Amino acid sequence: ADGEPVSVFDACSSRHRPQSQRSVRRLVEQAGYELRPLPYEGRRAQCCSWGGQIAIANPPYTRWLAEKRASEGEFPYVTSCANCRDVFAAAGKPVRHILDIVLGLEGWTRRTPGATERRRNREHLKESLGAKYWPDRVGLREGRDGTMEMKRLIVGPELKEKMDGLRLLEEDALAIIEACEATGRRIRDEDTGHFFGYGPVGRMTQWVEYEPCAEGYVLHNTYSHRMAIES
């Protein structure tokens, strides 16, 4: 790193773990970086904006808080929290997790994974660990993830961003579309040719606007309400 200046952003959960905070700094210095302090460190570590489900309760405040935390340091951040890393990456702040540095992974500008990608990463991790340590178990990825592999759901970048903000998964949207196609419970817009339908996802109802295509389905819009529709 040749003395490149960086700042360690302490995770709020590390406030009372000074040994862990020192260990992170030691690893950063051993990697050749020069540490620059932040206004709030150690026992004064501040929340990056991830904690407390703030993003669900008040998204504008979450964005403001993340940008404020990112602006408190002039140099790139190193953090030991995966959530902090993703929050700052989404805010445009150069950032790396300490394991990225130790293991020589990813650069300072790796994008933040969306909600669907996070889910798939967890499923792949579960599958790989299961295959290694519990090889007698089968069907770890059966069900909706299997549907995603058989049918492709095409989602544009703007809609992906919207779905990430609303915590809506592509696999749930596809499952609803498949149910609409199987049952015929859908309506068609004669002007656009798009189909509309809905389905339950846990305690909420999700709506989809879509159209079939050769590869599977094109998702044009989706949204949800915390309500149940009884027929």
mmCIF file of N, CA and C in Angstrom, residues 60-117:
data_model
loop_
_atom_site.group_PDB
_atom_site.id
_atom_site.type_symbol
_atom_site.label_atom_id
_atom_site.label_comp_id
_atom_site.label_asym_id
_atom_site.label_seq_id
_atom_site.Cartn_x
_atom_site.Cartn_y
_atom_site.Cartn_z
ATOM 1 N N PRO A 60 -35.116 8.312 3.679
ATOM 2 C CA PRO A 60 -34.376 9.565 3.453
ATOM 3 C C PRO A 60 -33.362 9.861 4.558
ATOM 4 N N TYR A 61 -33.764 9.602 5.807
ATOM 5 C CA TYR A 61 -32.836 9.832 6.917
ATOM 6 C C TYR A 61 -31.641 8.895 6.823
ATOM 7 N N THR A 62 -31.901 7.661 6.397
ATOM 8 C CA THR A 62 -30.814 6.693 6.248
ATOM 9 C C THR A 62 -29.783 7.193 5.247
ATOM 10 N N ARG A 63 -30.262 7.690 4.112
ATOM 11 C CA ARG A 63 -29.333 8.192 3.089
ATOM 12 C C ARG A 63 -28.546 9.395 3.618
ATOM 13 N N TRP A 64 -29.234 10.286 4.322
ATOM 14 C CA TRP A 64 -28.554 11.460 4.883
ATOM 15 C C TRP A 64 -27.482 11.040 5.878
ATOM 16 N N LEU A 65 -27.824 10.093 6.747
ATOM 17 C CA LEU A 65 -26.886 9.655 7.773
ATOM 18 C C LEU A 65 -25.672 8.964 7.161
ATOM 19 N N ALA A 66 -25.895 8.109 6.162
ATOM 20 C CA ALA A 66 -24.784 7.413 5.513
ATOM 21 C C ALA A 66 -23.839 8.407 4.839
ATOM 22 N N GLU A 67 -24.404 9.403 4.173
ATOM 23 C CA GLU A 67 -23.575 10.411 3.511
ATOM 24 C C GLU A 67 -22.814 11.251 4.538
ATOM 25 N N LYS A 68 -23.456 11.546 5.673
ATOM 26 C CA LYS A 68 -22.779 12.304 6.730
ATOM 27 C C LYS A 68 -21.599 11.525 7.283
ATOM 28 N N ARG A 69 -21.807 10.240 7.577
ATOM 29 C CA ARG A 69 -20.714 9.419 8.097
ATOM 30 C C ARG A 69 -19.579 9.316 7.069
ATOM 31 N N ALA A 70 -19.952 9.177 5.806
ATOM 32 C CA ALA A 70 -18.932 9.051 4.758
ATOM 33 C C ALA A 70 -18.117 10.331 4.606
ATOM 34 N N SER A 71 -18.731 11.484 4.884
ATOM 35 C CA SER A 71 -18.049 12.763 4.710
ATOM 36 C C SER A 71 -17.179 13.136 5.899
ATOM 37 N N GLU A 72 -17.260 12.373 6.984
ATOM 38 C CA GLU A 72 -16.511 12.713 8.184
ATOM 39 C C GLU A 72 -15.023 12.375 8.061
ATOM 40 N N GLY A 73 -14.685 11.613 7.043
ATOM 41 C CA GLY A 73 -13.283 11.276 6.817
ATOM 42 C C GLY A 73 -12.877 11.582 5.397
ATOM 43 N N GLU A 74 -11.714 12.170 5.237
ATOM 44 C CA GLU A 74 -11.233 12.559 3.904
ATOM 45 C C GLU A 74 -10.745 11.362 3.102
ATOM 46 N N PHE A 75 -10.272 10.334 3.800
ATOM 47 C CA PHE A 75 -9.610 9.222 3.128
ATOM 48 C C PHE A 75 -10.512 7.986 3.071
ATOM 49 N N PRO A 76 -10.131 6.992 2.272
ATOM 50 C CA PRO A 76 -10.929 5.756 2.205
ATOM 51 C C PRO A 76 -11.079 5.113 3.575
ATOM 52 N N TYR A 77 -12.182 4.368 3.727
ATOM 53 C CA TYR A 77 -12.468 3.712 5.009
ATOM 54 C C TYR A 77 -12.109 2.231 4.946
ATOM 55 N N VAL A 78 -11.703 1.722 6.091
ATOM 56 C CA VAL A 78 -11.569 0.284 6.308
ATOM 57 C C VAL A 78 -12.467 -0.049 7.497
ATOM 58 N N THR A 79 -13.253 -1.096 7.376
ATOM 59 C CA THR A 79 -14.155 -1.467 8.459
ATOM 60 C C THR A 79 -14.140 -2.977 8.674
ATOM 61 N N SER A 80 -14.518 -3.373 9.857
ATOM 62 C CA SER A 80 -14.603 -4.807 10.158
ATOM 63 C C SER A 80 -16.042 -5.297 10.080
ATOM 64 N N CYS A 81 -16.968 -4.442 9.660
ATOM 65 C CA CYS A 81 -18.389 -4.789 9.578
ATOM 66 C C CYS A 81 -18.827 -4.810 8.121
ATOM 67 N N ALA A 82 -19.420 -5.921 7.691
ATOM 68 C CA ALA A 82 -19.865 -6.045 6.304
ATOM 69 C C ALA A 82 -20.974 -5.051 5.984
ATOM 70 N N ASN A 83 -21.828 -4.782 6.972
ATOM 71 C CA ASN A 83 -22.912 -3.826 6.736
ATOM 72 C C ASN A 83 -22.372 -2.418 6.539
ATOM 73 N N CYS A 84 -21.404 -2.021 7.371
ATOM 74 C CA CYS A 84 -20.779 -0.713 7.200
ATOM 75 C C CYS A 84 -20.149 -0.604 5.816
ATOM 76 N N ARG A 85 -19.456 -1.651 5.405
ATOM 77 C CA ARG A 85 -18.815 -1.620 4.082
ATOM 78 C C ARG A 85 -19.828 -1.373 2.982
ATOM 79 N N ASP A 86 -20.960 -2.091 3.033
ATOM 80 C CA ASP A 86 -21.964 -1.961 1.988
ATOM 81 C C ASP A 86 -22.657 -0.599 2.031
ATOM 82 N N VAL A 87 -22.898 -0.072 3.233
ATOM 83 C CA VAL A 87 -23.522 1.244 3.367
ATOM 84 C C VAL A 87 -22.650 2.316 2.726
ATOM 85 N N PHE A 88 -21.364 2.293 3.019
ATOM 86 C CA PHE A 88 -20.476 3.322 2.476
ATOM 87 C C PHE A 88 -20.241 3.137 0.976
ATOM 88 N N ALA A 89 -20.181 1.902 0.526
ATOM 89 C CA ALA A 89 -20.035 1.667 -0.902
ATOM 90 C C ALA A 89 -21.239 2.226 -1.655
ATOM 91 N N ALA A 90 -22.438 2.031 -1.100
ATOM 92 C CA ALA A 90 -23.647 2.552 -1.732
ATOM 93 C C ALA A 90 -23.654 4.078 -1.747
ATOM 94 N N ALA A 91 -22.996 4.686 -0.747
ATOM 95 C CA ALA A 91 -22.935 6.145 -0.671
ATOM 96 C C ALA A 91 -21.806 6.724 -1.526
ATOM 97 N N GLY A 92 -21.053 5.853 -2.208
ATOM 98 C CA GLY A 92 -19.980 6.312 -3.071
ATOM 99 C C GLY A 92 -18.644 6.514 -2.378
ATOM 100 N N LYS A 93 -18.528 6.030 -1.150
ATOM 101 C CA LYS A 93 -17.283 6.176 -0.398
ATOM 102 C C LYS A 93 -16.340 5.019 -0.701
ATOM 103 N N PRO A 94 -15.083 5.279 -1.061
ATOM 104 C CA PRO A 94 -14.133 4.178 -1.209
ATOM 105 C C PRO A 94 -13.979 3.444 0.115
ATOM 106 N N VAL A 95 -14.191 2.137 0.120
ATOM 107 C CA VAL A 95 -14.196 1.381 1.371
ATOM 108 C C VAL A 95 -13.838 -0.068 1.105
ATOM 109 N N ARG A 96 -13.186 -0.689 2.086
ATOM 110 C CA ARG A 96 -12.891 -2.115 2.030
ATOM 111 C C ARG A 96 -13.111 -2.721 3.400
ATOM 112 N N HIS A 97 -13.537 -3.967 3.395
ATOM 113 C CA HIS A 97 -13.599 -4.723 4.643
ATOM 114 C C HIS A 97 -12.185 -5.169 4.977
ATOM 115 N N ILE A 98 -11.897 -5.308 6.258
ATOM 116 C CA ILE A 98 -10.551 -5.702 6.665
ATOM 117 C C ILE A 98 -10.158 -7.041 6.051
ATOM 118 N N LEU A 99 -11.122 -7.954 5.880
ATOM 119 C CA LEU A 99 -10.794 -9.245 5.266
ATOM 120 C C LEU A 99 -10.447 -9.095 3.792
ATOM 121 N N ASP A 100 -11.016 -8.079 3.116
ATOM 122 C CA ASP A 100 -10.628 -7.819 1.726
ATOM 123 C C ASP A 100 -9.142 -7.500 1.647
ATOM 124 N N ILE A 101 -8.656 -6.763 2.635
ATOM 125 C CA ILE A 101 -7.242 -6.387 2.657
ATOM 126 C C ILE A 101 -6.374 -7.579 3.034
ATOM 127 N N VAL A 102 -6.763 -8.282 4.084
ATOM 128 C CA VAL A 102 -5.955 -9.415 4.563
ATOM 129 C C VAL A 102 -5.865 -10.512 3.513
ATOM 130 N N LEU A 103 -6.965 -10.779 2.824
ATOM 131 C CA LEU A 103 -7.007 -11.875 1.851
ATOM 132 C C LEU A 103 -6.742 -11.419 0.424
ATOM 133 N N GLY A 104 -6.508 -10.137 0.249
ATOM 134 C CA GLY A 104 -6.218 -9.629 -1.091
ATOM 135 C C GLY A 104 -7.408 -9.684 -2.032
ATOM 136 N N LEU A 105 -8.603 -9.405 -1.509
ATOM 137 C CA LEU A 105 -9.824 -9.465 -2.300
ATOM 138 C C LEU A 105 -10.306 -8.070 -2.681
ATOM 139 N N GLU A 106 -11.008 -7.969 -3.782
ATOM 140 C CA GLU A 106 -11.780 -6.781 -4.169
ATOM 141 C C GLU A 106 -11.066 -5.461 -3.894
ATOM 142 N N GLY A 107 -11.385 -4.460 -4.713
ATOM 143 C CA GLY A 107 -10.795 -3.135 -4.546
ATOM 144 C C GLY A 107 -11.658 -2.209 -3.715
ATOM 145 N N TRP A 108 -11.386 -0.920 -3.822
ATOM 146 C CA TRP A 108 -12.064 0.075 -2.999
ATOM 147 C C TRP A 108 -13.446 0.442 -3.525
ATOM 148 N N THR A 109 -13.770 0.058 -4.740
ATOM 149 C CA THR A 109 -15.021 0.523 -5.340
ATOM 150 C C THR A 109 -15.978 -0.614 -5.683
ATOM 151 N N ARG A 110 -15.843 -1.761 -5.044
ATOM 152 C CA ARG A 110 -16.776 -2.860 -5.309
ATOM 153 C C ARG A 110 -18.196 -2.430 -4.965
ATOM 154 N N ARG A 111 -19.114 -2.702 -5.862
ATOM 155 C CA ARG A 111 -20.491 -2.252 -5.665
ATOM 156 C C ARG A 111 -21.159 -3.039 -4.540
ATOM 157 N N THR A 112 -22.254 -2.463 -4.049
ATOM 158 C CA THR A 112 -23.016 -3.099 -2.988
ATOM 159 C C THR A 112 -23.967 -4.138 -3.566
ATOM 160 N N PRO A 113 -24.006 -5.350 -3.051
ATOM 161 C CA PRO A 113 -24.963 -6.340 -3.560
ATOM 162 C C PRO A 113 -26.387 -5.944 -3.204
ATOM 163 N N GLY A 114 -27.330 -6.255 -4.108
ATOM 164 C CA GLY A 114 -28.728 -5.972 -3.841
ATOM 165 C C GLY A 114 -29.351 -7.043 -2.959
ATOM 166 N N ALA A 115 -30.624 -6.854 -2.641
ATOM 167 C CA ALA A 115 -31.310 -7.786 -1.738
ATOM 168 C C ALA A 115 -31.342 -9.196 -2.313
ATOM 169 N N THR A 116 -31.637 -9.306 -3.616
ATOM 170 C CA THR A 116 -31.691 -10.634 -4.234
ATOM 171 C C THR A 116 -30.319 -11.283 -4.273
ATOM 172 N N GLU A 117 -29.289 -10.504 -4.589
ATOM 173 C CA GLU A 117 -27.932 -11.059 -4.645
ATOM 174 C C GLU A 117 -27.465 -11.507 -3.268
#
